Amino acid sequence: MDVLLSVNNREQFFTLPVLPKEFKIQSGMKNETVDTISQGEIKLIGMKNLRSITLQSFFPNHDYSFLRDGECKGQYKAWDYVNMIEEWKNRRVPIRMIISDMPDHLGNMACSIENFEYGQQDGTGDIYYTLTLSEFKFIQLEQKEV
Amino acid sequence: MHQLLNIKDNLQIDITPLVGSISWRSNINELGQQLTFDIAFNDDRYFPMNPVDLGSLIILNNQDEILRAIVVSEQRNGRGRIEYSCFDYAFYLNKSKAVYQFNKVTGKKAIETILNDFNVPIGNIVSIPTVINKIYREQAVSEIIKDILDIAKKATGMKYRMEMRQGKLYIEKQEDLMIKGTFQLASNIQPYDITNALSSPSRKRSIEEMKNSVQVVFNNHVIEDKRKEELIQQYGLLQEVTSIDKNDKAKARNLADKILKDLGKVFEENSVEIMGDDQVRAGRTMKIKEPITGMIGKYLINDVNHTVKNGIHKMQLGLGVI
């Protein structure tokens, strides 16, 4: 499995050099409960929430044997990854996340960066991070002449 | 699914994907319905341009058309959502003033004259035989129409209901439209009667407006006197007097009966929250069965506020007795 992050049709991209040890995708519904007088609570099914995912891992400062940076190998240092994500935030555009082992319609999604937390925590110079992404929906308005 | 269409310069754009919540309301005392909605706005580069502008025509659909309205106000707050408020074509009747002099024309003819002057398409107007002799000065057009219906009601006891449907004005007798609303919990579950899932019912009963005795006066003589003895026994005598002119003298008994039927009752002001049904509109009637507060029977919808948010359609109803 690999996780690939890219921006603007792969203008810039990288695979996560160290995979998170786990990830979970949040995929909820916005349902409502109404209190009726004759039947108590009833459930009203609302619409889908946007899906979201939190990736937690580190950007390596050394050439570890377990790195998975594939075609980007040796191209980026630890702070380069942080820089890239910071720049993407400045651009205010959605990014794309592809998780290679998942079915395409689930694992390939346009995302917005919701939060990015990073820092060093031991003497290795590795940068530990938590990146929270949320699904981004493209909107197309249908129009016709009348 | 509810759908909002924006029509401007012969271009129809489905704005539903941008719309957060939709609400529309009607009130029995107001001609016309109000529609409000908010639209998502962002200045990021993938976000569609907002096509809505003042004066745009907005159509609310749910398979069939529910209402069409003109955007009359816009509220923007920073990068936040933009709120729009719209009124149906009755807006022009509410906001325009006019001078009219009616000389021995029937109510129907008088109303048709006004509507034609203001280019409001007429769907159907029932016969309003009451003769109108009145001068209106600088009054809102909708007030003039309402006054004509009021005169007709006073003379014949008949109540009328005004509605805009598909951009056309309908004036019909009030008892003509009984609705039976339904809702679906999911697309593969059969529809339920909306009155099965009432919430927050409240019921106010009062005899403040009750009249249990009606006298019709012609030339300072009481020519007709109708009473509801049972109500007088129970609540005491509450009397109404109405005068009549020569033309309507023959109808005095009929008039007294109708007024007594209209006012000789315990009045109720009720409200409920209920699942939404598009047919529900002020002026229509529906059956309610709610034993806890005791609302049982046919009720007149005085006002209704629909909201659609997050795919869920609910409404708040104000109900009165018929």
GROMACS .gro file of C-alpha atoms in nm:
model
  468
    1MET     CA    1   0.000   0.000   0.000
    2ASP     CA    2   0.106   0.356  -0.067
    3VAL     CA    3  -0.044   0.694   0.007
    4LEU     CA    4   0.007   0.957  -0.259
    5LEU     CA    5  -0.063   1.326  -0.210
    6SER     CA    6  -0.072   1.561  -0.508
    7VAL     CA    7  -0.185   1.907  -0.603
    8ASN     CA    8  -0.325   2.060  -0.923
    9ASN     CA    9  -0.319   1.750  -1.147
   10ARG     CA   10   0.014   1.625  -1.016
   11GLU     CA   11   0.195   1.953  -1.059
   12GLN     CA   12   0.356   1.852  -0.730
   13PHE     CA   13   0.320   1.517  -0.560
   14PHE     CA   14   0.485   1.277  -0.318
   15THR     CA   15   0.414   0.941  -0.163
   16LEU     CA   16   0.427   0.929   0.214
   17PRO     CA   17   0.783   0.814   0.285
   18VAL     CA   18   0.676   0.636   0.604
   19LEU     CA   19   0.326   0.489   0.609
   20PRO     CA   20   0.109   0.559   0.909
   21LYS     CA   21   0.071   0.248   1.121
   22GLU     CA   22  -0.307   0.281   1.085
   23PHE     CA   23  -0.566   0.503   0.927
   24LYS     CA   24  -0.943   0.526   0.958
   25ILE     CA   25  -1.178   0.712   0.727
   26GLN     CA   26  -1.465   0.889   0.899
   27SER     CA   27  -1.781   0.858   0.691
   28GLY     CA   28  -2.092   0.977   0.869
   29MET     CA   29  -2.451   1.073   0.807
   30LYS     CA   30  -2.634   1.384   0.920
   31ASN     CA   31  -2.947   1.226   1.059
   32GLU     CA   32  -3.203   1.387   1.282
   33THR     CA   33  -3.423   1.262   1.557
   34VAL     CA   34  -3.767   1.412   1.604
   35ASP     CA   35  -3.971   1.378   1.918
   36THR     CA   36  -4.330   1.300   1.817
   37ILE     CA   37  -4.615   1.300   2.060
   38SER     CA   38  -4.769   0.969   1.960
   39GLN     CA   39  -4.469   0.752   1.873
   40GLY     CA   40  -4.180   0.896   2.073
   41GLU     CA   41  -3.859   0.953   1.884
   42ILE     CA   42  -3.843   0.883   1.515
   43LYS     CA   43  -3.535   0.890   1.299
   44LEU     CA   44  -3.513   1.103   0.987
   45ILE     CA   45  -3.240   1.009   0.748
   46GLY     CA   46  -3.043   1.312   0.635
   47MET     CA   47  -2.760   1.351   0.384
   48LYS     CA   48  -2.403   1.222   0.384
   49ASN     CA   49  -2.128   1.401   0.576
   50LEU     CA   50  -1.803   1.474   0.402
   51ARG     CA   51  -1.556   1.195   0.461
   52SER     CA   52  -1.240   1.274   0.650
   53ILE     CA   53  -0.914   1.103   0.734
   54THR     CA   54  -0.630   1.165   0.974
   55LEU     CA   55  -0.278   1.054   0.872
   56GLN     CA   56  -0.025   1.029   1.149
   57SER     CA   57   0.339   0.941   1.077
   58PHE     CA   58   0.676   1.112   1.032
   59PHE     CA   59   0.891   1.258   0.756
   60PRO     CA   60   1.234   1.093   0.782
   61ASN     CA   61   1.558   1.278   0.826
   62HIS     CA   62   1.765   0.967   0.744
   63ASP     CA   63   1.759   0.709   0.469
   64TYR     CA   64   1.586   0.432   0.659
   65SER     CA   65   1.550   0.090   0.501
   66PHE     CA   66   1.172   0.095   0.529
   67LEU     CA   67   1.108   0.412   0.330
   68ARG     CA   68   0.845   0.396   0.060
   69ASP     CA   69   0.912   0.712  -0.136
   70GLY     CA   70   0.940   0.524  -0.467
   71GLU     CA   71   0.991   0.755  -0.761
   72CYS     CA   72   1.058   1.052  -0.532
   73LYS     CA   73   1.345   0.868  -0.361
   74GLY     CA   74   1.609   1.096  -0.224
   75GLN     CA   75   1.437   1.398  -0.376
   76TYR     CA   76   1.300   1.552  -0.057
   77LYS     CA   77   1.440   1.614   0.289
   78ALA     CA   78   1.214   1.609   0.593
   79TRP     CA   79   1.144   1.983   0.594
   80ASP     CA   80   1.071   1.980   0.218
   81TYR     CA   81   0.756   1.777   0.281
   82VAL     CA   82   0.640   2.022   0.545
   83ASN     CA   83   0.718   2.311   0.312
   84MET     CA   84   0.518   2.157   0.032
   85ILE     CA   85   0.209   2.107   0.244
   86GLU     CA   86   0.241   2.460   0.383
   87GLU     CA   87   0.257   2.594   0.027
   88TRP     CA   88  -0.049   2.394  -0.073
   89LYS     CA   89  -0.235   2.553   0.214
   90ASN     CA   90  -0.138   2.898   0.084
   91ARG     CA   91  -0.270   2.818  -0.261
   92ARG     CA   92  -0.620   2.747  -0.125
   93VAL     CA   93  -0.685   2.468  -0.371
   94PRO     CA   94  -0.799   2.114  -0.305
   95ILE     CA   95  -0.533   1.841  -0.304
   96ARG     CA   96  -0.574   1.479  -0.406
   97MET     CA   97  -0.508   1.179  -0.188
   98ILE     CA   98  -0.476   0.831  -0.339
   99ILE     CA   99  -0.454   0.524  -0.121
  100SER     CA  100  -0.332   0.257  -0.358
  101ASP     CA  101  -0.490  -0.055  -0.209
  102MET     CA  102  -0.842   0.084  -0.190
  103PRO     CA  103  -1.104   0.074  -0.467
  104ASP     CA  104  -1.060   0.386  -0.675
  105HIS     CA  105  -1.395   0.549  -0.591
  106LEU     CA  106  -1.313   0.525  -0.221
  107GLY     CA  107  -0.938   0.563  -0.211
  108ASN     CA  108  -0.896   0.842  -0.463
  109MET     CA  109  -1.043   1.162  -0.328
  110ALA     CA  110  -1.003   1.533  -0.361
  111CYS     CA  111  -0.936   1.677  -0.017
  112SER     CA  112  -0.902   1.998   0.169
  113ILE     CA  113  -0.636   2.030   0.437
  114GLU     CA  114  -0.820   2.071   0.764
  115ASN     CA  115  -0.526   2.067   0.998
  116PHE     CA  116  -0.154   2.001   0.986
  117GLU     CA  117   0.041   1.953   1.304
  118TYR     CA  118   0.415   1.884   1.293
  119GLY     CA  119   0.731   1.894   1.502
  120GLN     CA  120   1.036   1.707   1.619
  121GLN     CA  121   1.029   1.486   1.922
  122ASP     CA  122   1.357   1.301   1.947
  123GLY     CA  123   1.717   1.356   1.845
  124THR     CA  124   1.683   1.196   1.502
  125GLY     CA  125   1.563   1.506   1.319
  126ASP     CA  126   1.256   1.315   1.194
  127ILE     CA  127   0.947   1.534   1.175
  128TYR     CA  128   0.640   1.379   1.328
  129TYR     CA  129   0.309   1.503   1.187
  130THR     CA  130  -0.065   1.465   1.202
  131LEU     CA  131  -0.242   1.564   0.881
  132THR     CA  132  -0.620   1.588   0.881
  133LEU     CA  133  -0.789   1.588   0.541
  134SER     CA  134  -1.153   1.629   0.451
  135GLU     CA  135  -1.331   1.529   0.132
  136PHE     CA  136  -1.375   1.808  -0.122
  137LYS     CA  137  -1.671   1.795  -0.361
  138PHE     CA  138  -1.654   1.967  -0.696
  139ILE     CA  139  -1.980   2.140  -0.779
  140GLN     CA  140  -2.115   2.161  -1.128
  141LEU     CA  141  -2.422   2.376  -1.184
  142GLU     CA  142  -2.647   2.251  -1.460
  143GLN     CA  143  -2.776   2.517  -1.690
  144LYS     CA  144  -2.990   2.545  -1.998
  145GLU     CA  145  -3.152   2.809  -2.214
  146VAL     CA  146  -3.520   2.873  -2.149
  147MET     CA  147  -3.578   1.603  -0.374
  148HIS     CA  148  -3.640   1.973  -0.363
  149GLN     CA  149  -3.473   2.174  -0.630
  150LEU     CA  150  -3.415   2.547  -0.680
  151LEU     CA  151  -3.382   2.691  -1.029
  152ASN     CA  152  -3.253   3.037  -1.098
  153ILE     CA  153  -3.373   3.201  -1.418
  154LYS     CA  154  -3.208   3.517  -1.540
  155ASP     CA  155  -3.159   3.645  -1.894
  156ASN     CA  156  -3.323   3.333  -2.043
  157LEU     CA  157  -3.072   3.106  -1.872
  158GLN     CA  158  -3.192   2.849  -1.624
  159ILE     CA  159  -2.936   2.731  -1.370
  160ASP     CA  160  -2.999   2.462  -1.114
  161ILE     CA  161  -2.854   2.617  -0.798
  162THR     CA  162  -2.956   2.333  -0.566
  163PRO     CA  163  -2.598   2.204  -0.513
  164LEU     CA  164  -2.508   2.540  -0.356
  165VAL     CA  165  -2.815   2.584  -0.140
  166GLY     CA  166  -2.791   2.521   0.234
  167SER     CA  167  -3.146   2.551   0.354
  168ILE     CA  168  -3.473   2.648   0.194
  169SER     CA  169  -3.778   2.778   0.371
  170TRP     CA  170  -4.106   2.911   0.245
  171ARG     CA  171  -4.407   3.040   0.427
  172SER     CA  172  -4.761   3.148   0.368
  173ASN     CA  173  -5.016   3.318   0.587
  174ILE     CA  174  -5.389   3.331   0.540
  175ASN     CA  175  -5.392   3.709   0.587
  176GLU     CA  176  -5.124   3.772   0.328
  177LEU     CA  177  -5.150   3.740  -0.044
  178GLY     CA  178  -4.846   3.561  -0.172
  179GLN     CA  179  -4.577   3.338  -0.035
  180GLN     CA  180  -4.227   3.416   0.079
  181LEU     CA  181  -3.928   3.201  -0.005
  182THR     CA  182  -3.590   3.232   0.164
  183PHE     CA  183  -3.277   3.034   0.104
  184ASP     CA  184  -2.906   3.064   0.160
  185ILE     CA  185  -2.638   2.987  -0.084
  186ALA     CA  186  -2.280   2.879  -0.021
  187PHE     CA  187  -2.015   3.127  -0.123
  188ASN     CA  188  -1.640   3.096  -0.146
  189ASP     CA  189  -1.368   3.276  -0.335
  190ASP     CA  190  -1.157   2.966  -0.398
  191ARG     CA  191  -1.097   2.899  -0.764
  192TYR     CA  192  -1.301   2.578  -0.795
  193PHE     CA  193  -1.612   2.733  -0.652
  194PRO     CA  194  -1.891   2.811  -0.903
  195MET     CA  195  -1.999   3.170  -0.962
  196ASN     CA  196  -2.315   3.259  -0.777
  197PRO     CA  197  -2.576   3.319  -1.049
  198VAL     CA  198  -2.847   3.460  -0.821
  199ASP     CA  199  -2.916   3.833  -0.832
  200LEU     CA  200  -3.190   4.073  -0.732
  201GLY     CA  201  -3.484   4.033  -0.968
  202SER     CA  202  -3.391   3.676  -1.064
  203LEU     CA  203  -3.681   3.437  -1.097
  204ILE     CA  204  -3.649   3.142  -0.859
  205ILE     CA  205  -3.853   2.827  -0.907
  206LEU     CA  206  -3.891   2.579  -0.624
  207ASN     CA  207  -3.959   2.230  -0.755
  208ASN     CA  208  -4.015   1.891  -0.608
  209GLN     CA  209  -4.106   1.703  -0.922
  210ASP     CA  210  -4.393   1.951  -0.960
  211GLU     CA  211  -4.352   2.321  -0.921
  212ILE     CA  212  -4.427   2.441  -0.568
  213LEU     CA  213  -4.379   2.810  -0.617
  214ARG     CA  214  -4.205   3.072  -0.826
  215ALA     CA  215  -4.076   3.390  -0.677
  216ILE     CA  216  -3.868   3.697  -0.749
  217VAL     CA  217  -3.552   3.771  -0.550
  218VAL     CA  218  -3.620   4.090  -0.357
  219SER     CA  219  -3.336   4.106  -0.109
  220GLU     CA  220  -2.982   3.982  -0.066
  221GLN     CA  221  -2.773   3.966   0.249
  222ARG     CA  222  -2.399   3.904   0.235
  223ASN     CA  223  -2.179   3.861   0.539
  224GLY     CA  224  -1.807   3.843   0.469
  225ARG     CA  225  -1.715   3.510   0.314
  226GLY     CA  226  -2.020   3.353   0.472
  227ARG     CA  227  -2.332   3.224   0.310
  228ILE     CA  228  -2.547   3.464   0.111
  229GLU     CA  229  -2.909   3.482   0.216
  230TYR     CA  230  -3.183   3.559  -0.031
  231SER     CA  231  -3.542   3.649   0.028
  232CYS     CA  232  -3.799   3.614  -0.250
  233PHE     CA  233  -4.169   3.682  -0.297
  234ASP     CA  234  -4.407   3.545  -0.553
  235TYR     CA  235  -4.576   3.781  -0.800
  236ALA     CA  236  -4.817   3.901  -0.534
  237PHE     CA  237  -4.522   4.115  -0.420
  238TYR     CA  238  -4.612   4.361  -0.696
  239LEU     CA  239  -4.970   4.377  -0.571
  240ASN     CA  240  -4.851   4.429  -0.214
  241LYS     CA  241  -4.602   4.700  -0.303
  242SER     CA  242  -4.800   4.893  -0.563
  243LYS     CA  243  -5.060   5.150  -0.477
  244ALA     CA  244  -5.351   5.250  -0.693
  245VAL     CA  245  -5.665   5.455  -0.721
  246TYR     CA  246  -5.987   5.280  -0.822
  247GLN     CA  247  -6.348   5.377  -0.846
  248PHE     CA  248  -6.595   5.094  -0.875
  249ASN     CA  249  -6.948   5.174  -0.973
  250LYS     CA  250  -7.196   4.891  -0.958
  251VAL     CA  251  -6.964   4.619  -1.077
  252THR     CA  252  -6.951   4.268  -0.937
  253GLY     CA  253  -6.667   4.170  -0.708
  254LYS     CA  254  -6.530   3.934  -0.969
  255LYS     CA  255  -6.525   4.201  -1.238
  256ALA     CA  256  -6.360   4.453  -1.005
  257ILE     CA  257  -6.081   4.213  -0.912
  258GLU     CA  258  -6.028   4.114  -1.274
  259THR     CA  259  -5.993   4.480  -1.370
  260ILE     CA  260  -5.723   4.533  -1.108
  261LEU     CA  261  -5.531   4.219  -1.199
  262ASN     CA  262  -5.536   4.304  -1.568
  263ASP     CA  263  -5.402   4.653  -1.491
  264PHE     CA  264  -5.111   4.501  -1.303
  265ASN     CA  265  -5.048   4.223  -1.555
  266VAL     CA  266  -5.108   3.948  -1.303
  267PRO     CA  267  -5.216   3.632  -1.487
  268ILE     CA  268  -5.550   3.497  -1.370
  269GLY     CA  269  -5.582   3.125  -1.306
  270ASN     CA  270  -5.939   3.112  -1.185
  271ILE     CA  271  -6.171   3.345  -0.998
  272VAL     CA  272  -6.497   3.203  -0.870
  273SER     CA  273  -6.814   3.403  -0.913
  274ILE     CA  274  -6.831   3.692  -0.663
  275PRO     CA  275  -7.174   3.838  -0.731
  276THR     CA  276  -7.164   4.105  -0.459
  277VAL     CA  277  -7.188   4.452  -0.613
  278ILE     CA  278  -6.903   4.688  -0.531
  279ASN     CA  279  -6.963   5.064  -0.503
  280LYS     CA  280  -6.652   5.212  -0.358
  281ILE     CA  281  -6.365   5.449  -0.422
  282TYR     CA  282  -6.018   5.341  -0.322
  283ARG     CA  283  -5.753   5.607  -0.283
  284GLU     CA  284  -5.381   5.539  -0.265
  285GLN     CA  285  -5.422   5.197  -0.118
  286ALA     CA  286  -5.200   4.895  -0.173
  287VAL     CA  287  -5.348   4.690  -0.454
  288SER     CA  288  -5.356   4.373  -0.246
  289GLU     CA  289  -5.546   4.566   0.024
  290ILE     CA  290  -5.806   4.669  -0.233
  291ILE     CA  291  -5.854   4.309  -0.344
  292LYS     CA  292  -5.876   4.196   0.015
  293ASP     CA  293  -6.130   4.468   0.090
  294ILE     CA  294  -6.347   4.359  -0.203
  295LEU     CA  295  -6.343   4.002  -0.075
  296ASP     CA  296  -6.426   4.136   0.270
  297ILE     CA  297  -6.728   4.324   0.137
  298ALA     CA  298  -6.840   4.005  -0.037
  299LYS     CA  299  -6.790   3.808   0.282
  300LYS     CA  300  -6.995   4.057   0.483
  301ALA     CA  301  -7.277   4.052   0.231
  302THR     CA  302  -7.298   3.680   0.166
  303GLY     CA  303  -7.099   3.516   0.442
  304MET     CA  304  -6.887   3.339   0.183
  305LYS     CA  305  -6.516   3.308   0.261
  306TYR     CA  306  -6.258   3.320  -0.015
  307ARG     CA  307  -5.901   3.199  -0.040
  308MET     CA  308  -5.643   3.373  -0.261
  309GLU     CA  309  -5.344   3.181  -0.388
  310MET     CA  310  -5.070   3.218  -0.645
  311ARG     CA  311  -5.004   2.893  -0.826
  312GLN     CA  312  -4.752   2.863  -1.110
  313GLY     CA  313  -4.747   3.240  -1.133
  314LYS     CA  314  -5.125   3.270  -1.170
  315LEU     CA  315  -5.374   3.405  -0.920
  316TYR     CA  316  -5.661   3.187  -0.802
  317ILE     CA  317  -5.952   3.301  -0.589
  318GLU     CA  318  -6.163   3.013  -0.470
  319LYS     CA  319  -6.412   2.930  -0.198
  320GLN     CA  320  -6.232   2.843   0.120
  321GLU     CA  321  -6.388   2.505   0.188
  322ASP     CA  322  -6.279   2.375  -0.150
  323LEU     CA  323  -5.935   2.250  -0.062
  324MET     CA  324  -5.894   1.969   0.185
  325ILE     CA  325  -5.549   1.814   0.188
  326LYS     CA  326  -5.416   1.488   0.317
  327GLY     CA  327  -5.043   1.520   0.362
  328THR     CA  328  -4.802   1.231   0.357
  329PHE     CA  329  -4.434   1.181   0.420
  330GLN     CA  330  -4.181   0.910   0.350
  331LEU     CA  331  -3.911   0.808   0.594
  332ALA     CA  332  -3.709   0.660   0.309
  333SER     CA  333  -3.764   0.614  -0.063
  334ASN     CA  334  -3.840   0.243  -0.023
  335ILE     CA  335  -4.085   0.281   0.266
  336GLN     CA  336  -4.451   0.347   0.201
  337PRO     CA  337  -4.577   0.700   0.272
  338TYR     CA  338  -4.735   0.775   0.608
  339ASP     CA  339  -5.002   1.026   0.691
  340ILE     CA  340  -4.820   1.332   0.826
  341THR     CA  341  -5.061   1.361   1.116
  342ASN     CA  342  -4.918   1.037   1.258
  343ALA     CA  343  -4.595   1.209   1.347
  344LEU     CA  344  -4.690   1.533   1.518
  345SER     CA  345  -4.451   1.698   1.754
  346SER     CA  346  -4.479   1.990   1.997
  347PRO     CA  347  -4.857   2.034   1.966
  348SER     CA  348  -5.002   2.335   2.145
  349ARG     CA  349  -5.366   2.430   2.162
  350LYS     CA  350  -5.529   2.749   2.280
  351ARG     CA  351  -5.906   2.770   2.312
  352SER     CA  352  -6.099   3.088   2.375
  353ILE     CA  353  -6.445   3.239   2.363
  354GLU     CA  354  -6.319   3.596   2.327
  355GLU     CA  355  -6.422   3.614   1.963
  356MET     CA  356  -6.736   3.405   1.996
  357LYS     CA  357  -7.076   3.540   1.887
  358ASN     CA  358  -7.365   3.311   1.964
  359SER     CA  359  -7.646   3.544   1.858
  360VAL     CA  360  -7.666   3.734   1.529
  361GLN     CA  361  -7.907   4.012   1.435
  362VAL     CA  362  -7.941   4.149   1.085
  363VAL     CA  363  -8.062   4.508   1.071
  364PHE     CA  364  -8.228   4.686   0.780
  365ASN     CA  365  -8.343   5.050   0.812
  366ASN     CA  366  -8.292   5.036   1.189
  367HIS     CA  367  -8.518   4.733   1.224
  368VAL     CA  368  -8.405   4.390   1.322
  369ILE     CA  369  -8.527   4.170   1.040
  370GLU     CA  370  -8.347   3.853   1.132
  371ASP     CA  371  -8.238   3.708   1.464
  372LYS     CA  372  -8.047   3.382   1.489
  373ARG     CA  373  -7.914   3.220   1.805
  374LYS     CA  374  -7.726   2.915   1.917
  375GLU     CA  375  -7.908   2.846   2.242
  376GLU     CA  376  -7.672   2.573   2.349
  377LEU     CA  377  -7.373   2.808   2.337
  378ILE     CA  378  -7.567   3.089   2.508
  379GLN     CA  379  -7.655   2.852   2.794
  380GLN     CA  380  -7.298   2.747   2.833
  381TYR     CA  381  -7.106   3.072   2.782
  382GLY     CA  382  -7.359   3.355   2.814
  383LEU     CA  383  -7.498   3.583   2.542
  384LEU     CA  384  -7.248   3.728   2.297
  385GLN     CA  385  -7.428   3.918   2.024
  386GLU     CA  386  -7.331   4.045   1.680
  387VAL     CA  387  -7.530   4.299   1.478
  388THR     CA  388  -7.484   4.354   1.110
  389SER     CA  389  -7.669   4.589   0.880
  390ILE     CA  390  -7.770   4.508   0.529
  391ASP     CA  391  -7.872   4.719   0.229
  392LYS     CA  392  -8.180   4.691   0.017
  393ASN     CA  393  -8.032   4.469  -0.253
  394ASP     CA  394  -7.933   4.201  -0.008
  395LYS     CA  395  -8.247   4.210   0.201
  396ALA     CA  396  -8.371   3.878   0.065
  397LYS     CA  397  -8.053   3.712   0.176
  398ALA     CA  398  -8.081   3.825   0.538
  399ARG     CA  399  -8.158   3.479   0.677
  400ASN     CA  400  -7.882   3.319   0.478
  401LEU     CA  401  -7.639   3.585   0.594
  402ALA     CA  402  -7.733   3.543   0.960
  403ASP     CA  403  -7.685   3.168   0.930
  404LYS     CA  404  -7.344   3.207   0.777
  405ILE     CA  405  -7.222   3.461   1.031
  406LEU     CA  406  -7.348   3.242   1.312
  407LYS     CA  407  -7.174   2.942   1.163
  408ASP     CA  408  -6.857   3.146   1.129
  409LEU     CA  409  -6.851   3.303   1.475
  410GLY     CA  410  -7.067   3.072   1.686
  411LYS     CA  411  -6.792   2.846   1.806
  412VAL     CA  412  -6.505   2.813   2.046
  413PHE     CA  413  -6.202   2.958   1.870
  414GLU     CA  414  -5.874   2.777   1.867
  415GLU     CA  415  -5.518   2.887   1.800
  416ASN     CA  416  -5.310   2.578   1.763
  417SER     CA  417  -4.965   2.500   1.646
  418VAL     CA  418  -4.786   2.180   1.560
  419GLU     CA  419  -4.458   2.075   1.411
  420ILE     CA  420  -4.494   1.809   1.153
  421MET     CA  421  -4.314   1.638   0.868
  422GLY     CA  422  -4.329   1.837   0.547
  423ASP     CA  423  -4.570   1.802   0.259
  424ASP     CA  424  -4.560   2.042  -0.033
  425GLN     CA  425  -4.936   2.068  -0.062
  426VAL     CA  426  -4.968   2.234   0.275
  427ARG     CA  427  -5.045   2.600   0.235
  428ALA     CA  428  -5.228   2.865   0.435
  429GLY     CA  429  -5.600   2.869   0.364
  430ARG     CA  430  -5.627   2.499   0.302
  431THR     CA  431  -5.777   2.258   0.550
  432MET     CA  432  -5.660   1.933   0.696
  433LYS     CA  433  -5.774   1.669   0.940
  434ILE     CA  434  -5.583   1.639   1.265
  435LYS     CA  435  -5.618   1.373   1.529
  436GLU     CA  436  -5.415   1.446   1.838
  437PRO     CA  437  -5.583   1.320   2.154
  438ILE     CA  438  -5.330   1.454   2.408
  439THR     CA  439  -5.417   1.821   2.355
  440GLY     CA  440  -5.756   1.727   2.211
  441MET     CA  441  -5.710   1.856   1.857
  442ILE     CA  442  -5.949   1.635   1.668
  443GLY     CA  443  -6.125   1.711   1.343
  444LYS     CA  444  -6.092   1.948   1.049
  445TYR     CA  445  -5.865   2.249   1.091
  446LEU     CA  446  -5.792   2.552   0.883
  447ILE     CA  447  -5.426   2.622   0.814
  448ASN     CA  448  -5.370   2.983   0.921
  449ASP     CA  449  -5.002   2.991   0.853
  450VAL     CA  450  -4.732   2.749   0.760
  451ASN     CA  451  -4.355   2.765   0.755
  452HIS     CA  452  -4.178   2.493   0.556
  453THR     CA  453  -3.809   2.424   0.597
  454VAL     CA  454  -3.590   2.191   0.399
  455LYS     CA  455  -3.247   2.140   0.543
  456ASN     CA  456  -3.005   1.856   0.505
  457GLY     CA  457  -3.259   1.670   0.290
  458ILE     CA  458  -3.521   1.677   0.566
  459HIS     CA  459  -3.849   1.860   0.508
  460LYS     CA  460  -4.041   1.981   0.812
  461MET     CA  461  -4.306   2.241   0.873
  462GLN     CA  462  -4.461   2.445   1.148
  463LEU     CA  463  -4.834   2.493   1.124
  464GLY     CA  464  -5.066   2.744   1.282
  465LEU     CA  465  -5.416   2.601   1.287
  466GLY     CA  466  -5.756   2.754   1.350
  467VAL     CA  467  -6.104   2.610   1.360
  468ILE     CA  468  -6.313   2.628   1.047
   0.00000   0.00000   0.00000
